[in-house]
């Protein structure tokens, strides 16, 4: 293997090439030596997804995600959200070429190291109002190189318009869609992002089906709500 430096207008691009000339997957960490805790492994037909948490300060955790094939790391990313909010990688599923990773986060941050740089075209583009409530961020990541190609927030909403909590229970890729089962606090959202009217105490069982590009809610259901 050798490293080729390409200089274009004073910018330096480092390209790692194998002896076959193929560009290797980009990676900014080594999962095995990262110090990740709360590691979860999800086996796939073509590899294994490893999710973990990095304790970067006393009160702040960042997620780390890696994909392995034949025992070798294809990519590892610890830069998905390095903002001051607490964020963790929770669940994984996949289609043929992409991973779909669900994260939890307890606030919004609009800066170059936050989830929002990946969710600009998503069904929900941001955390919304308030802070402290734990919500879902769903990202679509290319298996070959770890490139994040799509993303969306999934939140619930209080009567005062502030964001409320929603927690992933199950994540699956089926019938050309991403399907999520979740527990949602008052109140889960309909396809048009308006809140359901729910009876009883939170949390409420909630399902949502998203298009593969994460831009559209194809269906939602909350049995205790109307």
Coordinates of C-alpha atoms in Angstrom, one line a residue, residues 23-118:
X23 CA -9.4 3.4 -3.2
X24 CA -9.9 2.1 0.3
X25 CA -12.8 3.1 2.5
X26 CA -12.4 6.4 4.4
X27 CA -12.1 6.0 8.1
X28 CA -11.3 8.3 11.0
X29 CA -10.9 5.8 13.8
X30 CA -10.1 2.2 14.7
X31 CA -13.0 0.7 16.6
X32 CA -10.9 -1.9 18.4
X33 CA -8.7 0.7 20.1
X34 CA -11.3 3.5 20.3
X35 CA -12.3 2.9 24.0
X36 CA -15.9 2.5 23.0
X37 CA -18.3 1.2 25.7
X38 CA -21.8 -0.2 25.6
X39 CA -20.9 -1.9 22.3
X40 CA -23.7 -3.6 20.3
X41 CA -23.1 -5.9 17.3
X42 CA -25.6 -6.4 14.6
X43 CA -24.9 -9.3 12.2
X44 CA -25.8 -8.8 8.5
X45 CA -25.6 -11.2 5.5
X46 CA -22.4 -9.4 4.3
X47 CA -20.8 -8.2 7.5
X48 CA -21.2 -6.9 11.1
X49 CA -22.2 -3.5 12.3
X50 CA -20.6 -2.4 15.6
X51 CA -22.1 0.5 17.6
X52 CA -20.6 2.1 20.6
X53 CA -20.4 5.1 22.9
X54 CA -17.4 7.3 23.6
X55 CA -17.3 9.1 26.9
X56 CA -15.7 12.4 25.8
X57 CA -16.4 14.3 29.0
X58 CA -18.1 13.8 32.4
X59 CA -21.5 14.7 31.0
X60 CA -21.2 14.1 27.2
X61 CA -21.2 11.0 25.1
X62 CA -20.6 10.7 21.4
X63 CA -21.5 7.8 19.1
X64 CA -19.1 5.6 17.2
X65 CA -20.1 3.4 14.2
X66 CA -18.1 0.7 12.4
X67 CA -18.7 -1.8 9.7
X68 CA -16.7 -5.1 9.3
X69 CA -16.5 -7.6 6.5
X70 CA -14.6 -10.9 6.8
X71 CA -13.3 -9.7 10.2
X72 CA -11.7 -6.6 8.7
X73 CA -12.9 -3.0 9.4
X74 CA -14.3 -1.4 6.3
X75 CA -15.0 1.9 8.0
X76 CA -15.2 3.5 11.4
X77 CA -16.7 6.9 12.2
X78 CA -16.6 8.8 15.5
X79 CA -17.3 12.2 14.0
X80 CA -21.1 11.7 13.3
X81 CA -22.0 14.0 16.1
X82 CA -19.3 15.6 18.3
X83 CA -21.5 18.5 19.5
X84 CA -22.2 19.3 23.2
X85 CA -25.5 17.3 23.2
X86 CA -25.5 13.7 24.5
X87 CA -25.7 11.3 21.5
X88 CA -25.5 7.5 21.3
X89 CA -25.8 4.8 18.6
X90 CA -28.7 2.6 19.4
X91 CA -29.8 0.2 16.6
X92 CA -28.9 -0.9 13.0
X93 CA -30.4 -2.4 9.9
X94 CA -29.4 -2.5 6.3
X95 CA -30.3 -2.8 2.6
X96 CA -27.8 -4.2 0.0
X97 CA -25.6 -1.1 -0.1
X98 CA -26.4 1.0 3.0
X99 CA -26.7 0.8 6.7
X100 CA -29.5 2.5 8.5
X101 CA -28.4 3.6 12.0
X102 CA -30.7 4.9 14.7
X103 CA -29.2 7.3 17.3
X104 CA -30.6 8.9 20.4
X105 CA -29.9 12.6 21.2
X106 CA -31.2 14.9 23.9
X107 CA -30.9 18.2 22.1
X108 CA -30.3 20.1 18.9
X109 CA -27.1 21.7 17.7
X110 CA -26.8 23.6 14.4
X111 CA -23.1 23.5 13.7
X112 CA -20.6 21.6 11.5
X113 CA -20.1 18.7 13.9
X114 CA -23.7 18.0 14.7
X115 CA -26.3 15.6 13.2
X116 CA -28.1 18.5 11.4
X117 CA -25.5 18.6 8.7
X118 CA -26.9 15.2 7.5

